[in-house]
Coordinates of C-alpha atoms in Angstrom, one line a residue:
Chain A
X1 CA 0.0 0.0 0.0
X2 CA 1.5 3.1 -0.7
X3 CA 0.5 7.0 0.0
X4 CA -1.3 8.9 -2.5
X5 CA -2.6 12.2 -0.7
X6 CA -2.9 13.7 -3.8
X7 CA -6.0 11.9 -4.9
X8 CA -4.5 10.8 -8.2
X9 CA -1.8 8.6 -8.9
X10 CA 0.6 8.7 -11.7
X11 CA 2.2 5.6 -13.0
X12 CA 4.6 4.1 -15.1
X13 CA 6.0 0.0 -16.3
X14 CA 8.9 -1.1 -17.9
X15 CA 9.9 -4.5 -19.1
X16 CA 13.3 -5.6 -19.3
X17 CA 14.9 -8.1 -21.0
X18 CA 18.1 -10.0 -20.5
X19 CA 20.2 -9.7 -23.2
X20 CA 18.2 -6.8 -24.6
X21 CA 18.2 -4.2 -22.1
X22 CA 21.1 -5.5 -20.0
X23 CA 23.7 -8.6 -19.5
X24 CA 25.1 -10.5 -16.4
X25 CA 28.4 -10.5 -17.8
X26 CA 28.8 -6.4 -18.1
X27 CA 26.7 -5.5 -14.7
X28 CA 26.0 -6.6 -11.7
X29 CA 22.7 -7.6 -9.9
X30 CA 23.3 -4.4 -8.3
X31 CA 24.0 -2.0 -11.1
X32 CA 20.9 -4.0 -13.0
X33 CA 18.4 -3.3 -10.0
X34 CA 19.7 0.3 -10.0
X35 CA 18.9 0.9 -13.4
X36 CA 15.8 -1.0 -13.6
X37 CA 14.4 1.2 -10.8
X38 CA 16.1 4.7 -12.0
X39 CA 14.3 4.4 -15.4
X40 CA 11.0 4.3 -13.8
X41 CA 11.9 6.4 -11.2
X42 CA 12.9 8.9 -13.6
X43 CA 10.0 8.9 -15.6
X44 CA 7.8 9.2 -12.4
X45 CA 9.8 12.6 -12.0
X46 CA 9.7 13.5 -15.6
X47 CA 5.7 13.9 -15.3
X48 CA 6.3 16.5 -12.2
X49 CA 5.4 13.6 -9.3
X50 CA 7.3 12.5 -6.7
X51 CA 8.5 8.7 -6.9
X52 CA 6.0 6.8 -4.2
X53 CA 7.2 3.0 -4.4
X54 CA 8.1 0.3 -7.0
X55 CA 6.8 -3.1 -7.9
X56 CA 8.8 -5.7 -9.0
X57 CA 7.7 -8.8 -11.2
X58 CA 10.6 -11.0 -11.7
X59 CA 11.8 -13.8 -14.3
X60 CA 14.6 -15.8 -13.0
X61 CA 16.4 -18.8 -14.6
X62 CA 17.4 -21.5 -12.4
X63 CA 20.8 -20.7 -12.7
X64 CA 20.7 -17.6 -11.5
X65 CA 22.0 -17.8 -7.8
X66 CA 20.1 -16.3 -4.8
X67 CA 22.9 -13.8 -3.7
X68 CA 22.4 -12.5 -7.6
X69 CA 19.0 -11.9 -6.3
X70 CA 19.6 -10.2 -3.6
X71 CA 22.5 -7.9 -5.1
X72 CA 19.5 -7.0 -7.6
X73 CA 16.8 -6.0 -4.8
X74 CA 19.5 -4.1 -2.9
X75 CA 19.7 -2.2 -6.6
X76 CA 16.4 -1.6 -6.4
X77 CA 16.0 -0.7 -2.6
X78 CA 19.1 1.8 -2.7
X79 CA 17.5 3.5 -6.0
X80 CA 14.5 4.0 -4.4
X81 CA 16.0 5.3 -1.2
X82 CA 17.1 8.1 -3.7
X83 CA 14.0 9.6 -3.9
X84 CA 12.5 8.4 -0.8
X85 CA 10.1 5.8 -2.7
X86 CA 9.8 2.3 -1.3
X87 CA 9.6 -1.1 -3.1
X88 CA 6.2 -2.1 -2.3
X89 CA 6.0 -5.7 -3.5
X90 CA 6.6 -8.1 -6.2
X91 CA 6.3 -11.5 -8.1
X92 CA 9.4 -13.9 -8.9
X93 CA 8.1 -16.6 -11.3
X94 CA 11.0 -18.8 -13.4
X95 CA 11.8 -18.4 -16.8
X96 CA 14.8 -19.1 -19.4
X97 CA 16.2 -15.4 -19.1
X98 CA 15.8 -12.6 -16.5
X99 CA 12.9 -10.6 -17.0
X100 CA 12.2 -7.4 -14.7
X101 CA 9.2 -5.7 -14.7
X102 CA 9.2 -2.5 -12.9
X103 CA 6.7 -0.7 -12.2
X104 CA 6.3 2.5 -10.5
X105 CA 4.2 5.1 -8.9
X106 CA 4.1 8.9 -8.6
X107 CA 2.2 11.6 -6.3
X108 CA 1.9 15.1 -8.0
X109 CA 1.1 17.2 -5.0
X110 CA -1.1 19.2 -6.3
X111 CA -0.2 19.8 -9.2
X112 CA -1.1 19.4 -12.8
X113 CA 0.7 16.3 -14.3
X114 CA 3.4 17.4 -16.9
X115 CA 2.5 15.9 -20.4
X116 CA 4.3 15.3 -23.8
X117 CA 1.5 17.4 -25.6
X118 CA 2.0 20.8 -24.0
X119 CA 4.7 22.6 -25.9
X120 CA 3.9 26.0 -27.3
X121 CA 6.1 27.8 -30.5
X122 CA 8.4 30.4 -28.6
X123 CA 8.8 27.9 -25.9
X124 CA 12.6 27.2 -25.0
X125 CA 14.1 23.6 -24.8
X126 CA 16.1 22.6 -22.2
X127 CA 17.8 19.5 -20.8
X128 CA 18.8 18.6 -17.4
X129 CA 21.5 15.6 -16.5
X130 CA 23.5 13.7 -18.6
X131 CA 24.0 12.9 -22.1
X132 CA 26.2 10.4 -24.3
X133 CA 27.4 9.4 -21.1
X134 CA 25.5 5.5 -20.8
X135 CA 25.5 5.5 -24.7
X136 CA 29.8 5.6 -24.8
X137 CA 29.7 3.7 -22.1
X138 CA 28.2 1.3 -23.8
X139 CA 30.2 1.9 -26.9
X140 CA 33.6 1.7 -24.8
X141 CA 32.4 -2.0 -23.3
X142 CA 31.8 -3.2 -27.1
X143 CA 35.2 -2.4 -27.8
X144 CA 36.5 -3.9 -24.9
X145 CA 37.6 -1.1 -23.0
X146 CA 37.3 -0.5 -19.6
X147 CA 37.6 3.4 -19.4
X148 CA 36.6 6.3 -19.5
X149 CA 35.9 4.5 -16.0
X150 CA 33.0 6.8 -15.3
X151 CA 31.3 6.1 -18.7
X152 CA 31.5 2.3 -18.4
X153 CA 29.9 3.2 -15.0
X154 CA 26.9 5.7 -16.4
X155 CA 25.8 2.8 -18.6
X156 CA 26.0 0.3 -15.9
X157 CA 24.0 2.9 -13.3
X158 CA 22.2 6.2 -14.5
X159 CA 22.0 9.2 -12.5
X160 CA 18.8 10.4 -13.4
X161 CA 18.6 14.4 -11.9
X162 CA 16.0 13.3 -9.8
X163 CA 14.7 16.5 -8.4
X164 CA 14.6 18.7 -11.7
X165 CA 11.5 17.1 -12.4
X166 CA 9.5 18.9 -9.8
X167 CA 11.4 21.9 -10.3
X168 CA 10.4 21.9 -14.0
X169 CA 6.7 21.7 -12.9
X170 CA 6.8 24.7 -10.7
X171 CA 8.8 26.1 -13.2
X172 CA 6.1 26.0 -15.5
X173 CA 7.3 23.1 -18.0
X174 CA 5.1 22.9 -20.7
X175 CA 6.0 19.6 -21.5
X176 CA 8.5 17.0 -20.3
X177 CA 10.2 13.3 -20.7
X178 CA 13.1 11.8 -19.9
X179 CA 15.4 10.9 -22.4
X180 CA 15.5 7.3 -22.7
X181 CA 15.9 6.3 -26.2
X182 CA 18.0 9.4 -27.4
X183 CA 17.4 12.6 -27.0
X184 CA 16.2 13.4 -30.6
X185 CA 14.1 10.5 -30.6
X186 CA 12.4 10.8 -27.4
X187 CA 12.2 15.0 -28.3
X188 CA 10.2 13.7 -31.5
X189 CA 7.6 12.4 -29.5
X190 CA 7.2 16.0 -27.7
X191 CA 7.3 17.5 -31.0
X192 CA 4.1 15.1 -32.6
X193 CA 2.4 14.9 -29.4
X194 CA 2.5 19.1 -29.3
X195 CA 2.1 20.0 -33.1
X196 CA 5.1 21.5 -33.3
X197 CA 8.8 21.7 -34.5
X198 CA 11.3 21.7 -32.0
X199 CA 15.1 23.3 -33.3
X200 CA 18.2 22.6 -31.3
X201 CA 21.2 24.1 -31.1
X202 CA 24.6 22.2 -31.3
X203 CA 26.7 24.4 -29.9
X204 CA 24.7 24.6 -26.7
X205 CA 25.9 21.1 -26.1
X206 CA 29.1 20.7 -24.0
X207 CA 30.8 18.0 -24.9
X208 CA 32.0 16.6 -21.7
X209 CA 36.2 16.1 -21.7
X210 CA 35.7 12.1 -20.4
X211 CA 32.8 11.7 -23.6
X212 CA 35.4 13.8 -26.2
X213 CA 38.4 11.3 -24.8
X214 CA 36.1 8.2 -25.2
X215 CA 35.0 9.6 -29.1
X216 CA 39.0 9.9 -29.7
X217 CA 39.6 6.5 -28.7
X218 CA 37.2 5.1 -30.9
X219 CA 36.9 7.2 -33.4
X220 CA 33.0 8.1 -32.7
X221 CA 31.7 11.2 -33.0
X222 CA 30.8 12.5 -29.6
X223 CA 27.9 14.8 -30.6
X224 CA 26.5 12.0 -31.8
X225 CA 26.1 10.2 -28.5
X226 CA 24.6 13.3 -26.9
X227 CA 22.0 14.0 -29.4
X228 CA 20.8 9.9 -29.9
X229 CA 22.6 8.2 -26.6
X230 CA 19.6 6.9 -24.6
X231 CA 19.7 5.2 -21.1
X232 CA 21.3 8.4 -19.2
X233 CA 17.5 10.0 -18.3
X234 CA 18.7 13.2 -18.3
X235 CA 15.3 15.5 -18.3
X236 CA 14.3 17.1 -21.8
X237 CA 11.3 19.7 -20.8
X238 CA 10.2 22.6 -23.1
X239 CA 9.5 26.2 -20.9
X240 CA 7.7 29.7 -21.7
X241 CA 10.7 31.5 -22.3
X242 CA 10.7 33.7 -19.8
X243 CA 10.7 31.1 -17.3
X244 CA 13.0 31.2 -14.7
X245 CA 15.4 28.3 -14.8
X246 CA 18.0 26.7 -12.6
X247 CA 21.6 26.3 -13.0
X248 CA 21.2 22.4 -13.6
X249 CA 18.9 23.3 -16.7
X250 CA 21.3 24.2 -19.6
X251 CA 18.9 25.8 -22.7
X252 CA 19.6 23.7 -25.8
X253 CA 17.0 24.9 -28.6
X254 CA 13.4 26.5 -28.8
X255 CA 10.1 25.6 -30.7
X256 CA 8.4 26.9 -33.4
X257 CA 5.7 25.8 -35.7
X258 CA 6.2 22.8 -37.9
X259 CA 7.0 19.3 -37.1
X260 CA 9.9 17.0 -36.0
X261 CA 13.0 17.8 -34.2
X262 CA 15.5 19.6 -36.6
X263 CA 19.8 20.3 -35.3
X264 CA 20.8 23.8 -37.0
X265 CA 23.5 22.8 -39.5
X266 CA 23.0 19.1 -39.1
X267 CA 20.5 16.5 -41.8
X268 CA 18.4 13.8 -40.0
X269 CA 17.9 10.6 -42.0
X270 CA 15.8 7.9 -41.4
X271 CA 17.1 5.6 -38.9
X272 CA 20.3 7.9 -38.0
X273 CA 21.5 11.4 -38.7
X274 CA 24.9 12.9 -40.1
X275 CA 26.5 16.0 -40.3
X276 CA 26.2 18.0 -43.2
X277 CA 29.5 17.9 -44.6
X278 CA 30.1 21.4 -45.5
Chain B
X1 CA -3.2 9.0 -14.2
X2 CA -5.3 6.9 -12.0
X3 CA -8.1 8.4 -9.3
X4 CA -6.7 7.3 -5.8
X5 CA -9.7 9.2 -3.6
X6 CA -8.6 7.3 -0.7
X7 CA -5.5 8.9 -0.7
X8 CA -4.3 5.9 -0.7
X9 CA -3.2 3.0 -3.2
X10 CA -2.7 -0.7 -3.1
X11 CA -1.0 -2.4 -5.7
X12 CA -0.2 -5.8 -7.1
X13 CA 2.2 -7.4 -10.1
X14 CA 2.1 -10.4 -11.5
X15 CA 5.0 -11.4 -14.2
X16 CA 3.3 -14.3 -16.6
X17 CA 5.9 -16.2 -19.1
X18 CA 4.5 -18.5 -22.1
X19 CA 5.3 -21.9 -21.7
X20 CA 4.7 -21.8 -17.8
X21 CA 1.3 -19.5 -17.3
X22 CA 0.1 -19.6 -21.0
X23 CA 0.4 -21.5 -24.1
X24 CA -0.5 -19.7 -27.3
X25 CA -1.7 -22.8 -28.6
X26 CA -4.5 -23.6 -25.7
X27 CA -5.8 -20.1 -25.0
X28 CA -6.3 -17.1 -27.5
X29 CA -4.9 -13.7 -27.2
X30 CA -7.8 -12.3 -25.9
X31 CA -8.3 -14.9 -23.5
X32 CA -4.7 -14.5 -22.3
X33 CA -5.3 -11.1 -21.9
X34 CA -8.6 -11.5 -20.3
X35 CA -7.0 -13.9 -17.7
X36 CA -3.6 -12.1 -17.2
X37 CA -5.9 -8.9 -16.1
X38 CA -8.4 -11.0 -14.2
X39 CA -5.6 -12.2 -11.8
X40 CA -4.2 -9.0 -10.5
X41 CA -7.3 -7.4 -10.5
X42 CA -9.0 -10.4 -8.4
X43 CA -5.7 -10.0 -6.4
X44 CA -7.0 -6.1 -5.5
X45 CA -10.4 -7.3 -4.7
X46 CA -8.8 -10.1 -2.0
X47 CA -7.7 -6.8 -0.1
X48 CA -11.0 -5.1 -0.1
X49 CA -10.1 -2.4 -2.9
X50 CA -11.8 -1.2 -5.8
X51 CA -9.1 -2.0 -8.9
X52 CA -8.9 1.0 -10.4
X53 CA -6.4 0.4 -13.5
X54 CA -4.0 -1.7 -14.9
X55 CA -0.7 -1.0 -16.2
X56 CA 1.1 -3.8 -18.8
X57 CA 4.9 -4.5 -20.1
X58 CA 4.9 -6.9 -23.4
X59 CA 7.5 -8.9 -24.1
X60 CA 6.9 -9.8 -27.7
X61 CA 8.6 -12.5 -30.3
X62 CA 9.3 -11.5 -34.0
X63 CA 6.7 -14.2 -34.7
X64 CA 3.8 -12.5 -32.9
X65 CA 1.1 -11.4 -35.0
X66 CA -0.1 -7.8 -34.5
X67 CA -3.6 -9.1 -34.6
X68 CA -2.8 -11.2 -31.4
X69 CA -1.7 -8.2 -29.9
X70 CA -4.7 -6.1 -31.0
X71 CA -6.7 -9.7 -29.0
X72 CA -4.6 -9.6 -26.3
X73 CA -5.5 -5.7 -25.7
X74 CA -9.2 -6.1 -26.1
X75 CA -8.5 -8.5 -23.6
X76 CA -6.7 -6.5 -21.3
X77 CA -9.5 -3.8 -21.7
X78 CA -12.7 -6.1 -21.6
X79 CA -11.7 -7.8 -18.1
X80 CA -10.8 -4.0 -16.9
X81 CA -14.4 -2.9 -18.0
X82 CA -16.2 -5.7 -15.4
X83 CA -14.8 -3.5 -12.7
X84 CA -14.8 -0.1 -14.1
X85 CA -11.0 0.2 -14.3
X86 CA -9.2 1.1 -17.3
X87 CA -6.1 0.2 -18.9
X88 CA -3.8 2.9 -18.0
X89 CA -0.2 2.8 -20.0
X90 CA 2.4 -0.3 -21.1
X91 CA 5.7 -1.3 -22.5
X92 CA 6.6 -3.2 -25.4
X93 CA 9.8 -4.6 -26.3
X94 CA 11.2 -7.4 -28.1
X95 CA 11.8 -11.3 -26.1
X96 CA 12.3 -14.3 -27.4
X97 CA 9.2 -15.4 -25.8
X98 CA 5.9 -13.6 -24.8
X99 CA 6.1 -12.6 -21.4
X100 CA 3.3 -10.1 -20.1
X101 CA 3.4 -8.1 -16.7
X102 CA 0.4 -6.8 -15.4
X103 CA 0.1 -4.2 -12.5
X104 CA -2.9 -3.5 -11.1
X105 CA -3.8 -0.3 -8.8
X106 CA -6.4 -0.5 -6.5
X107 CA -8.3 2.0 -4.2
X108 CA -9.5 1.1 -0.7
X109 CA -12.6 3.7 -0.3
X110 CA -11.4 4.6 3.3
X111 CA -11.8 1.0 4.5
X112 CA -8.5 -0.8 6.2
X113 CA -7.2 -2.9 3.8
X114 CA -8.0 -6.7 4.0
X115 CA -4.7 -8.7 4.8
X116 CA -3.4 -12.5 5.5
X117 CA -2.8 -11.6 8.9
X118 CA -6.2 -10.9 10.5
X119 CA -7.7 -14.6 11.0
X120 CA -8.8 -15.6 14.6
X121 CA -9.4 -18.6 16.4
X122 CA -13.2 -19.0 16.3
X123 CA -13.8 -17.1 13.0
X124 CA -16.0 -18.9 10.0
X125 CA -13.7 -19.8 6.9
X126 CA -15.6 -19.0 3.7
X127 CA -14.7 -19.1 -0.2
X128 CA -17.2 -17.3 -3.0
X129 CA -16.3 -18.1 -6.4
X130 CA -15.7 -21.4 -8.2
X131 CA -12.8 -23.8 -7.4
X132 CA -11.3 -26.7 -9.2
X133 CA -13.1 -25.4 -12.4
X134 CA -9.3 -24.4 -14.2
X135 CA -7.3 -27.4 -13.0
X136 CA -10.0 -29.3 -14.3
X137 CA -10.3 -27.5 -17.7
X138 CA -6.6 -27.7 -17.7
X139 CA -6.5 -31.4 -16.9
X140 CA -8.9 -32.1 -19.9
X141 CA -6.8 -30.1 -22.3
X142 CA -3.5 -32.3 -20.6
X143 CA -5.7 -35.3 -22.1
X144 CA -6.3 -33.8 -25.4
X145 CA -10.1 -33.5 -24.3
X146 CA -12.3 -30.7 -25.7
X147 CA -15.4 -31.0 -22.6
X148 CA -17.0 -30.3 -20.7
X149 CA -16.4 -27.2 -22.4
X150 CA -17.3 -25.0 -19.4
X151 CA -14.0 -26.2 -17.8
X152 CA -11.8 -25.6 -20.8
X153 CA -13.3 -22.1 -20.6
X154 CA -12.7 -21.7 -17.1
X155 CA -9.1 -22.8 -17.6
X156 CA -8.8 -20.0 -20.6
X157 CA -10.5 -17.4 -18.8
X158 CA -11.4 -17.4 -14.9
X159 CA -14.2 -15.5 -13.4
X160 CA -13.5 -14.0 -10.3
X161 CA -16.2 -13.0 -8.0
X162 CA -14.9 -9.4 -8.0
X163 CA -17.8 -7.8 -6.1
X164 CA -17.1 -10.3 -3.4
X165 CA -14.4 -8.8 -2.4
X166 CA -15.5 -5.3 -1.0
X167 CA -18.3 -7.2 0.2
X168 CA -16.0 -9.4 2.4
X169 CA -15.0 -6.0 3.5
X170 CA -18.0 -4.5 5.0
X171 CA -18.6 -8.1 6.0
X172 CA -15.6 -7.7 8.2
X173 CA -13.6 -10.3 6.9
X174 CA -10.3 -10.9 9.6
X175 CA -8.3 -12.0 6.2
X176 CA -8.5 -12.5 2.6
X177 CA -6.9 -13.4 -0.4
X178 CA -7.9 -15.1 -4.1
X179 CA -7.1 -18.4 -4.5
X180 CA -4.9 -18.3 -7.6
X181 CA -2.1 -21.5 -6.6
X182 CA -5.3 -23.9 -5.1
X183 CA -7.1 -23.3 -1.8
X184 CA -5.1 -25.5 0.7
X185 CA -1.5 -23.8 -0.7
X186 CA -3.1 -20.6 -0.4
X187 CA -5.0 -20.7 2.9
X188 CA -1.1 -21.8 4.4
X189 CA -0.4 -18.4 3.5
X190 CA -3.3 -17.1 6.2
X191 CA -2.7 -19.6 8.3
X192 CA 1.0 -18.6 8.9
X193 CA 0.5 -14.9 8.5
X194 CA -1.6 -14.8 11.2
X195 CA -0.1 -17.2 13.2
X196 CA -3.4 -20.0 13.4
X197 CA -4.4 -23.1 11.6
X198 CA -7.5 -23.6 9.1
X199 CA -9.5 -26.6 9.7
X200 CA -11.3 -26.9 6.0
X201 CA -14.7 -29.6 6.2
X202 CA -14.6 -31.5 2.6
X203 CA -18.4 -32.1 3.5
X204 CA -18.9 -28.4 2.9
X205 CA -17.6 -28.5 -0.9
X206 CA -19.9 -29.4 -3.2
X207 CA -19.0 -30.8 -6.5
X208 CA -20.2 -29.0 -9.3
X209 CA -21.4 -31.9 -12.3
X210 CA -19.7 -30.9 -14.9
X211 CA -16.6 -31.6 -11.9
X212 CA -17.9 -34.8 -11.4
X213 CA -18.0 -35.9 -15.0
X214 CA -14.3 -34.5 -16.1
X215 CA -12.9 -36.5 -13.1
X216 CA -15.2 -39.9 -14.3
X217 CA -13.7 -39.1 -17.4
X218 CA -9.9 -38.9 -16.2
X219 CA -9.8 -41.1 -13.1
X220 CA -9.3 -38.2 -11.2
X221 CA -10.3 -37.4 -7.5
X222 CA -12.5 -34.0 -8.4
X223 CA -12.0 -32.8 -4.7
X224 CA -8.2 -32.7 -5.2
X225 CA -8.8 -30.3 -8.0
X226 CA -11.3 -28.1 -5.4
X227 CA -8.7 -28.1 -2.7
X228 CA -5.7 -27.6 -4.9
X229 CA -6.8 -26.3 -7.9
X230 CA -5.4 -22.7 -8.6
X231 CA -6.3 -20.4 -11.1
X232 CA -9.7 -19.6 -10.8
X233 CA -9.0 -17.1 -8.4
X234 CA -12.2 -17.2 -6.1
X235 CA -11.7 -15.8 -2.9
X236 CA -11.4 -17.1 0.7
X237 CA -11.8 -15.1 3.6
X238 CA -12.2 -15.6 7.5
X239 CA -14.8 -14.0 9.2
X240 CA -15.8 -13.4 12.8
X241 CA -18.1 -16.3 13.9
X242 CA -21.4 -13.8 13.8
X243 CA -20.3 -12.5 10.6
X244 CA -23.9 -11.9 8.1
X245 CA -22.9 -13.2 4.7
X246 CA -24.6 -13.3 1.2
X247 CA -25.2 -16.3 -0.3
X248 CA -22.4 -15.9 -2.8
X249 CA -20.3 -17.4 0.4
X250 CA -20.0 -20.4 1.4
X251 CA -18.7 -21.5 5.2
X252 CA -16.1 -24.4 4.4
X253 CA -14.4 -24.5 7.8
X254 CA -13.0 -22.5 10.8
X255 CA -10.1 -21.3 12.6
X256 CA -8.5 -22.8 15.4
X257 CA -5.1 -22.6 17.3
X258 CA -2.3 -23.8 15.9
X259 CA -0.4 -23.7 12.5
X260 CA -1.3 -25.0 9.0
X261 CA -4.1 -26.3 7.2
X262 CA -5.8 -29.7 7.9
X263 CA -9.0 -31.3 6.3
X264 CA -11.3 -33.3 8.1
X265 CA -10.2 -37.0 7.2
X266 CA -7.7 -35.9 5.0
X267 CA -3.7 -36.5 5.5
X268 CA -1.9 -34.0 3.9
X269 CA 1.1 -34.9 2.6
X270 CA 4.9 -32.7 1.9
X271 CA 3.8 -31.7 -2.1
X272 CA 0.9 -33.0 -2.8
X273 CA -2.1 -34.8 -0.6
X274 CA -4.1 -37.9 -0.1
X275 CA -7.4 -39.1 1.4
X276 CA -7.2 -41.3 4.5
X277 CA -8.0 -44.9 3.2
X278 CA -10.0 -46.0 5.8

């Protein structure tokens, strides 16, 4: 049972898949109950509500040993502990690979829930947390490299920025996700659920010196994991642009009329992007 | 966004895998969707809560046909409907195998919620619902059987008793839950939760024909399927000894001190049971 003094409860599932969304071999039961709860917990925040509790269904192989187990409910206990949330319950049935079904809940306080559909033309975009980090991460272990240490770590453990998701709300977000699949991707389904265009600015992205290293060593492009890198749930909200922001938003576009997610200087193609070659 | 006027919400998950819960081959989509909702919201109504909405991550092969999903969801939404609640968000992703978790959210309407821990020396044990009907149904299709259909049916898609469960509420039921792994398994759950034992009457069951005639049919015992039988999710309850019930319940024992669950005449045996040869 879990508090809801709001009177309306916001909630949110994920399923995921071993193999798909995560392996034994590159994270722990730890890291894997961390990020299993921090997505959800994330997205909780991303609507303006505060994280309430988790619920867990589980898939476990018979292989899987019961101190695994209990690494991957201390993952999801310490997550939660984060944002003051509990794990209220769960379900452990067997099957032939992991399976982790999160689900989670949210209270809004009072307030009105933060949607996908709300962005205005003459809003600004912003983005709070980190980008490119999980998605080089990832990149570095598929090489087989073990640094940038604290990229292999991002993908193995997100640090969502937990508390920008209320402060959006009372900032007056007009719309907000978090940025699971990429941020271009996810900012596309703003842009269609609004009925607008959203433009971003590259040069308001920072490339971070541990993401630039990590691009050097494997000849990636680092802009590339910060505009499509997914996994990090860094906070992508669109404001009335006189809103007043906090330092740990960082203004990376605007909106206008139109449709899609468009980079100034930079041709989206279906199923990727690339730099116009000037 | 689900109404929790309560202020309050309970919550339950239940992670089903194909091959173990469901086989594509026995049961439809729709039916699997009608029975994967049907269990967590009969598990809501065991506490004494309205379900309000259900939440749903899909694990989906390659090979699944968008039509059974389109089934599955009309299933989904058809068992939500019986109790008013809708179907609130979901998750898809790509597995190997279908694999479907369903949270359910539930609200309590200012009562306490029901638990496993409440039952009392003295008080009445009573089920509403059917028993025995699934692991019947589910015994025929085992045998390559196609009747009596009724029991194929109920294996596909149980019927809970969902108003049963608030009514158990007002009734002032000590404990509750739906029966979902067969009556005696389950009712060790209240008996150790609340620290008694459960002294079930075999008299008090009565075998439903159609019961009678798939256990001629098999050479089965058709009150091992009633006491054991899981999946048709009727619920049990114990009430105070002067408790007023409606005939949807039936008084099949009482509570005593002690641990465990025993039937009159019956041994019960580590995994399984027998019948005292006498």
């Amino acid at each position: 049972m879990l508090s809801a003094p709001d009177g309306r409860v916001v909630v949110t599932t994920d399923l995921l898949i071993e193999g798909r969304h995560f392996r034994r071999d590159w994270s722990s039961g730890y890291d894997i109950g961390r990020k299993a709860a921090a997505q959800n917990l994330s997205d909780i925040t991303a609507m303006g509500a505060v994280p309430t509790g988790i619920v867990v269904g589980l898939g476990l192989p018979s292989d899987a040993a019961l101190t695994w187990l209990d690494d991957l409910t201390d993952g999801f206990r310490d997550e939660c502990d984060l944002v003051g949330a509990s794990v209220a319950g769960g379900d452990i049935t067997r099957c032939d690979l992991v399976v982790i079904g999160v689900t989670a809940l949210g209270d809004l306080g009072g307030r009105a829930p933060v949607t996908r559909s709300g962005a205005r033309p003459g809003d600004l975009v912003a983005v709070a947390g980190r980008l490119g980090h999980a998605a080089a991460g990832l990149a570095l272990l598929r090489e087989g490299r073990d640094g940038p240490a604290e990229l292999i770590e991002a993908h193995r453990r997100p640090a969502p920025p937990y508390a920008c998701g209320i402060e959006a709300a009372t900032f007056g977000a007009t719309s907000m996700l978090d940025v699971s699949d990429g941020l271009l991707q996810d900012l596309g389904h703003v842009a269609k659920a609004s009925g607008v265009a959203l433009v971003l600015d590259p040069e308001a992205f920072v490339i971070p010196p541990p993401i630039a290293d990590a691009a050097r060593q494997l000849g990636a492009d680092p802009l590339e994991w910060v505009l499509s890198g997914g996994e990090d749930h860094a906070l992508a909200a669109t404001f009335p642009v006189h809103a007043r922001l906090s330092p740990a938003w960082t203004v990376v576009g605007h909106v206008i009329e139109g449709e899609g997610v468009q980079v100034k200087g930079v041709s989206l193609v279906r199923g990727g992007w690339d730099h116009f070659h000037e």
